[in-house]
PDB file of C-alpha atoms in Angstrom:
ATOM      1  CA  MET J  44     -66.034  21.041  28.237  1.00 59.00           C
ATOM      2  CA  LYS J  45     -65.660  17.290  26.892  1.00 64.00           C
ATOM      3  CA  ASP J  46     -64.308  18.239  24.027  1.00 74.00           C
ATOM      4  CA  ALA J  47     -61.630  20.531  25.502  1.00 73.00           C
ATOM      5  CA  PHE J  48     -60.002  18.263  28.137  1.00 76.00           C
ATOM      6  CA  ASP J  49     -59.946  15.609  25.140  1.00 80.00           C
ATOM      7  CA  GLU J  50     -57.624  17.975  22.384  1.00 84.00           C
ATOM      8  CA  ILE J  51     -55.538  18.401  25.636  1.00 83.00           C
ATOM      9  CA  TYR J  52     -55.732  14.466  26.501  1.00 85.00           C
ATOM     10  CA  ARG J  53     -54.536  14.034  22.634  1.00 88.00           C
ATOM     11  CA  LYS J  54     -51.861  16.357  22.912  1.00 90.00           C
ATOM     12  CA  TYR J  55     -50.459  16.528  26.027  1.00 88.00           C
ATOM     13  CA  ALA J  56     -50.669  12.993  27.625  1.00 88.00           C
ATOM     14  CA  GLY J  57     -47.693  11.434  25.462  1.00 90.00           C
ATOM     15  CA  ASP J  58     -45.470  14.052  27.263  1.00 90.00           C
ATOM     16  CA  VAL J  59     -46.612  12.947  30.553  1.00 90.00           C
ATOM     17  CA  TYR J  60     -46.341   9.636  30.089  1.00 91.00           C
ATOM     18  CA  HIS J  61     -42.565   9.767  29.439  1.00 89.00           C
ATOM     19  CA  TYR J  62     -42.398  11.758  32.245  1.00 89.00           C
ATOM     20  CA  LEU J  63     -43.846   9.785  34.683  1.00 90.00           C
ATOM     21  CA  LEU J  64     -41.685   6.638  32.687  1.00 87.00           C
ATOM     22  CA  GLY J  65     -38.512   8.513  33.419  1.00 85.00           C
ATOM     23  CA  LEU J  66     -39.522   8.990  37.183  1.00 83.00           C
ATOM     24  CA  SER J  67     -40.936   5.161  37.729  1.00 83.00           C
ATOM     25  CA  LYS J  68     -39.332   3.344  35.227  1.00 84.00           C
ATOM     26  CA  ASN J  69     -41.955   1.312  35.128  1.00 84.00           C
ATOM     27  CA  GLU J  70     -44.891   0.961  32.603  1.00 86.00           C
ATOM     28  CA  SER J  71     -47.683   0.231  34.233  1.00 84.00           C
ATOM     29  CA  VAL J  72     -47.020   2.617  37.654  1.00 87.00           C
ATOM     30  CA  SER J  73     -46.772   5.645  34.715  1.00 88.00           C
ATOM     31  CA  MET J  74     -49.812   4.818  33.170  1.00 88.00           C
ATOM     32  CA  ASP J  75     -51.794   4.360  36.388  1.00 87.00           C
ATOM     33  CA  ILE J  76     -50.081   7.625  37.487  1.00 90.00           C
ATOM     34  CA  LEU J  77     -51.158   9.161  34.182  1.00 89.00           C
ATOM     35  CA  GLN J  78     -54.612   8.589  34.483  1.00 87.00           C
ATOM     36  CA  ASP J  79     -54.492   9.974  38.273  1.00 88.00           C
ATOM     37  CA  THR J  80     -52.748  12.945  36.709  1.00 89.00           C
ATOM     38  CA  MET J  81     -55.644  13.703  34.419  1.00 87.00           C
ATOM     39  CA  LEU J  82     -58.820  13.079  36.635  1.00 85.00           C
ATOM     40  CA  LYS J  83     -57.331  15.633  39.122  1.00 88.00           C
ATOM     41  CA  ALA J  84     -55.988  17.943  36.299  1.00 85.00           C
ATOM     42  CA  ILE J  85     -60.091  17.530  35.561  1.00 82.00           C
ATOM     43  CA  GLU J  86     -60.669  18.199  38.559  1.00 82.00           C
ATOM     44  CA  SER J  87     -58.691  21.016  38.914  1.00 82.00           C
ATOM     45  CA  ILE J  88     -58.862  22.678  35.845  1.00 78.00           C
ATOM     46  CA  ASP J  89     -60.223  25.754  37.335  1.00 75.00           C
ATOM     47  CA  SER J  90     -57.030  26.687  38.891  1.00 78.00           C
ATOM     48  CA  PHE J  91     -55.276  26.734  36.093  1.00 78.00           C
ATOM     49  CA  GLN J  92     -54.156  29.951  36.255  1.00 75.00           C
ATOM     50  CA  GLN J  93     -51.893  30.235  32.983  1.00 75.00           C
ATOM     51  CA  ASN J  94     -48.784  31.542  33.879  1.00 75.00           C
ATOM     52  CA  CYS J  95     -46.903  28.448  32.481  1.00 79.00           C
ATOM     53  CA  SER J  96     -47.897  26.179  29.549  1.00 84.00           C
ATOM     54  CA  MET J  97     -50.161  23.424  29.662  1.00 84.00           C
ATOM     55  CA  LYS J  98     -47.684  21.061  30.130  1.00 86.00           C
ATOM     56  CA  THR J  99     -45.743  22.216  32.838  1.00 85.00           C
ATOM     57  CA  TRP J 100     -49.131  22.363  35.075  1.00 87.00           C
ATOM     58  CA  LEU J 101     -49.816  18.376  34.008  1.00 89.00           C
ATOM     59  CA  CYS J 102     -45.746  17.705  34.408  1.00 87.00           C
ATOM     60  CA  THR J 103     -46.567  19.053  37.987  1.00 87.00           C
ATOM     61  CA  ILE J 104     -49.770  17.512  39.037  1.00 89.00           C
ATOM     62  CA  ALA J 105     -47.829  14.583  37.274  1.00 90.00           C
ATOM     63  CA  ARG J 106     -44.576  15.016  39.840  1.00 88.00           C
ATOM     64  CA  ASN J 107     -46.977  15.325  42.876  1.00 87.00           C
ATOM     65  CA  GLU J 108     -49.606  12.144  42.129  1.00 88.00           C
ATOM     66  CA  TYR J 109     -45.833   9.980  41.707  1.00 87.00           C
ATOM     67  CA  TYR J 110     -44.365  11.807  45.062  1.00 84.00           C
ATOM     68  CA  ASN J 111     -47.730  10.585  47.080  1.00 83.00           C
ATOM     69  CA  TYR J 112     -47.935   6.700  44.841  1.00 84.00           C
ATOM     70  CA  CYS J 113     -44.322   6.411  46.856  1.00 81.00           C
ATOM     71  CA  LYS J 114     -45.365   7.710  49.960  1.00 77.00           C
ATOM     72  CA  ARG J 115     -47.598   4.440  49.985  1.00 71.00           C
ATOM     73  CA  PRO J 116     -46.381   1.707  52.058  1.00 65.00           C
ATOM     74  CA  ALA J 117     -47.245  -0.725  49.717  1.00 61.00           C
ATOM     75  CA  ASN J 118     -45.203   1.063  46.955  1.00 53.00           C
ATOM     76  CA  ARG J 119     -41.756   2.348  49.325  1.00 47.00           C
ATOM     77  CA  SER J 120     -39.579  -1.295  48.446  1.00 44.00           C
ATOM     78  CA  LEU J 121     -40.381  -1.061  44.054  1.00 43.00           C
ATOM     79  CA  PRO J 122     -37.452  -2.806  42.815  1.00 41.00           C
ATOM     80  CA  LEU J 123     -35.446  -0.728  40.641  1.00 35.00           C
ATOM     81  CA  GLU J 124     -34.924  -2.864  37.356  1.00 34.00           C
ATOM     82  CA  GLU J 125     -31.343  -4.010  36.263  1.00 29.00           C
ATOM     83  CA  ALA J 126     -29.876  -2.296  33.542  1.00 29.00           C
ATOM     84  CA  VAL J 127     -27.293  -3.091  30.922  1.00 27.00           C
ATOM     85  CA  HIS J 128     -23.739  -1.247  30.963  1.00 29.00           C
ATOM     86  CA  ALA J 129     -23.636   0.828  27.812  1.00 29.00           C
ATOM     87  CA  ALA J 130     -21.407   3.801  28.535  1.00 32.00           C
ATOM     88  CA  ASN J 131     -19.225   4.974  25.527  1.00 37.00           C
ATOM     89  CA  ASP J 132     -17.760   7.774  24.157  1.00 39.00           C
ATOM     90  CA  GLU J 133     -20.971   9.028  22.256  1.00 44.00           C
ATOM     91  CA  PRO J 134     -23.135  11.395  23.012  1.00 48.00           C
ATOM     92  CA  LEU J 135     -25.451  11.527  26.042  1.00 51.00           C
ATOM     93  CA  GLU J 136     -28.609  12.144  23.601  1.00 48.00           C
ATOM     94  CA  HIS J 137     -27.679   9.743  21.353  1.00 48.00           C
ATOM     95  CA  ARG J 138     -27.464   6.806  23.967  1.00 48.00           C
ATOM     96  CA  PHE J 139     -31.789   6.859  24.337  1.00 49.00           C
ATOM     97  CA  ALA J 140     -31.873   5.183  20.616  1.00 47.00           C
ATOM     98  CA  ASP J 141     -30.637   1.845  22.274  1.00 53.00           C
ATOM     99  CA  GLN J 142     -33.257   0.062  24.691  1.00 58.00           C
ATOM    100  CA  SER J 143     -30.696  -1.216  26.537  1.00 60.00           C
ATOM    101  CA  GLN J 144     -28.630   2.349  26.958  1.00 63.00           C
ATOM    102  CA  ALA J 145     -31.524   3.865  28.071  1.00 65.00           C
ATOM    103  CA  MET J 146     -32.267   1.623  30.234  1.00 69.00           C
ATOM    104  CA  SER J 147     -29.002   1.656  31.669  1.00 72.00           C
ATOM    105  CA  ILE J 148     -29.186   5.817  32.131  1.00 72.00           C
ATOM    106  CA  HIS J 149     -32.047   5.772  33.945  1.00 72.00           C
ATOM    107  CA  TRP J 150     -30.901   3.626  36.294  1.00 78.00           C
ATOM    108  CA  LEU J 151     -28.054   5.838  37.138  1.00 81.00           C
ATOM    109  CA  LEU J 152     -30.316   8.997  36.803  1.00 81.00           C
ATOM    110  CA  HIS J 153     -31.760   7.375  39.806  1.00 81.00           C
ATOM    111  CA  GLN J 154     -28.338   7.562  41.589  1.00 85.00           C
ATOM    112  CA  LEU J 155     -28.109  11.152  41.323  1.00 87.00           C
ATOM    113  CA  ASP J 156     -29.508  13.692  43.830  1.00 89.00           C
ATOM    114  CA  GLU J 157     -32.028  16.458  43.908  1.00 88.00           C
ATOM    115  CA  PRO J 158     -33.008  18.584  41.819  1.00 89.00           C
ATOM    116  CA  TYR J 159     -30.867  17.092  39.214  1.00 89.00           C
ATOM    117  CA  ARG J 160     -32.482  13.876  38.770  1.00 88.00           C
ATOM    118  CA  GLU J 161     -35.754  15.529  38.400  1.00 88.00           C
ATOM    119  CA  ILE J 162     -34.522  18.857  36.157  1.00 89.00           C
ATOM    120  CA  PHE J 163     -32.726  15.956  33.961  1.00 87.00           C
ATOM    121  CA  THR J 164     -36.617  13.718  33.929  1.00 84.00           C
ATOM    122  CA  LEU J 165     -37.984  16.969  33.052  1.00 86.00           C
ATOM    123  CA  ARG J 166     -35.859  17.930  30.295  1.00 84.00           C
ATOM    124  CA  VAL J 167     -35.592  14.918  28.314  1.00 81.00           C
ATOM    125  CA  PHE J 168     -38.260  12.898  29.125  1.00 77.00           C
ATOM    126  CA  ALA J 169     -41.126  15.380  29.071  1.00 80.00           C
ATOM    127  CA  GLU J 170     -39.190  17.761  26.634  1.00 81.00           C
ATOM    128  CA  LEU J 171     -39.390  20.846  28.894  1.00 84.00           C
ATOM    129  CA  ARG J 172     -37.620  24.025  27.802  1.00 86.00           C
ATOM    130  CA  PHE J 173     -35.207  25.307  30.963  1.00 87.00           C
ATOM    131  CA  SER J 174     -38.063  28.975  31.133  1.00 88.00           C
ATOM    132  CA  GLU J 175     -40.480  25.817  32.168  1.00 87.00           C
ATOM    133  CA  ILE J 176     -38.308  24.164  34.642  1.00 89.00           C
ATOM    134  CA  GLY J 177     -37.031  27.373  36.229  1.00 90.00           C
ATOM    135  CA  SER J 178     -40.447  27.834  36.256  1.00 89.00           C
ATOM    136  CA  LEU J 179     -41.673  25.209  37.768  1.00 87.00           C
ATOM    137  CA  PHE J 180     -39.015  25.220  40.843  1.00 90.00           C
ATOM    138  CA  GLY J 181     -39.449  29.103  41.372  1.00 90.00           C
ATOM    139  CA  LYS J 182     -36.134  29.934  39.397  1.00 90.00           C
ATOM    140  CA  SER J 183     -34.307  31.661  36.624  1.00 89.00           C
ATOM    141  CA  GLU J 184     -33.823  30.003  33.000  1.00 86.00           C
ATOM    142  CA  ASN J 185     -30.060  30.332  33.729  1.00 88.00           C
ATOM    143  CA  TRP J 186     -30.683  27.946  37.215  1.00 90.00           C
ATOM    144  CA  ALA J 187     -31.736  25.331  35.281  1.00 89.00           C
ATOM    145  CA  ARG J 188     -29.786  25.037  32.392  1.00 87.00           C
ATOM    146  CA  VAL J 189     -26.709  25.049  34.520  1.00 88.00           C
ATOM    147  CA  THR J 190     -28.369  22.162  36.613  1.00 91.00           C
ATOM    148  CA  PHE J 191     -29.502  19.981  33.894  1.00 89.00           C
ATOM    149  CA  PHE J 192     -25.509  20.621  32.698  1.00 87.00           C
ATOM    150  CA  ARG J 193     -24.961  19.845  35.741  1.00 88.00           C
ATOM    151  CA  ALA J 194     -26.730  16.929  36.085  1.00 88.00           C
ATOM    152  CA  LYS J 195     -25.461  15.855  32.646  1.00 85.00           C
ATOM    153  CA  SER J 196     -21.960  15.516  33.481  1.00 85.00           C
ATOM    154  CA  LYS J 197     -22.837  13.101  36.225  1.00 87.00           C
ATOM    155  CA  ILE J 198     -24.267  10.829  34.262  1.00 84.00           C
ATOM    156  CA  ILE J 199     -22.023  10.925  31.893  1.00 83.00           C
ATOM    157  CA  ALA J 200     -18.946  10.599  35.046  1.00 85.00           C
ATOM    158  CA  LEU J 201     -21.271   7.518  36.544  1.00 85.00           C
ATOM    159  CA  MET J 202     -21.747   6.139  33.280  1.00 81.00           C
ATOM    160  CA  GLN J 203     -17.644   6.197  33.224  1.00 83.00           C
ATOM    161  CA  GLU J 204     -17.285   4.480  36.445  1.00 84.00           C
ATOM    162  CA  GLN J 205     -19.519   2.029  35.335  1.00 77.00           C
ATOM    163  CA  GLU J 206     -17.475   1.008  32.436  1.00 78.00           C
ATOM    164  CA  ALA J 207     -14.398   1.216  34.231  1.00 79.00           C
ATOM    165  CA  SER J 208     -15.585  -1.244  36.693  1.00 76.00           C
ATOM    166  CA  TYR J 209     -17.403  -3.455  34.139  1.00 69.00           C
ATOM    167  CA  GLU J 210     -14.310  -3.609  32.133  1.00 73.00           C
ATOM    168  CA  LYS J 211     -12.144  -4.416  35.652  1.00 72.00           C
ATOM    169  CA  SER J 212     -14.885  -7.356  36.376  1.00 69.00           C
ATOM    170  CA  SER J 213     -14.259  -9.099  32.634  1.00 66.00           C
ATOM    171  CA  GLU J 214     -10.128  -8.998  32.825  1.00 67.00           C
ATOM    172  CA  LEU J 215     -10.783 -11.229  35.996  1.00 60.00           C
TER     173      LEU J 215
END
């Protein structure tokens, strides 16, 4: 059993960590919640029904652990990290290559309402398939695709607004 869990940890910990990092924007918080997630997974492995992938199941546990973390009174007022202005005409996916642009997108991502924020995070950071995302929400694969497209469009619009605002302030 220990070998099986070690294999699960090696295979999925990185993906779950990046998903949590997308939610929390804090490396140490993400690592703490990852450990809680894996512990909870060990404790409840018998309840894994295999109607979704292991990665989807672990991300669901991670999401719930993150929400529990946020509900704790000591964690409610965690500040958002400052983001660097970096919007341009480059495709959104390419912007993640630059760390400062990635931080800007993370900040903008947290401006979105649910489910857009979570759908975008699951797709980009956890790299889940649309079918897995739809399954998490009890919706169709097509619903996940449309919601992701809308989230991506909203982020692009926010980036354009941010860039216009930055250009206007630098003219003064």
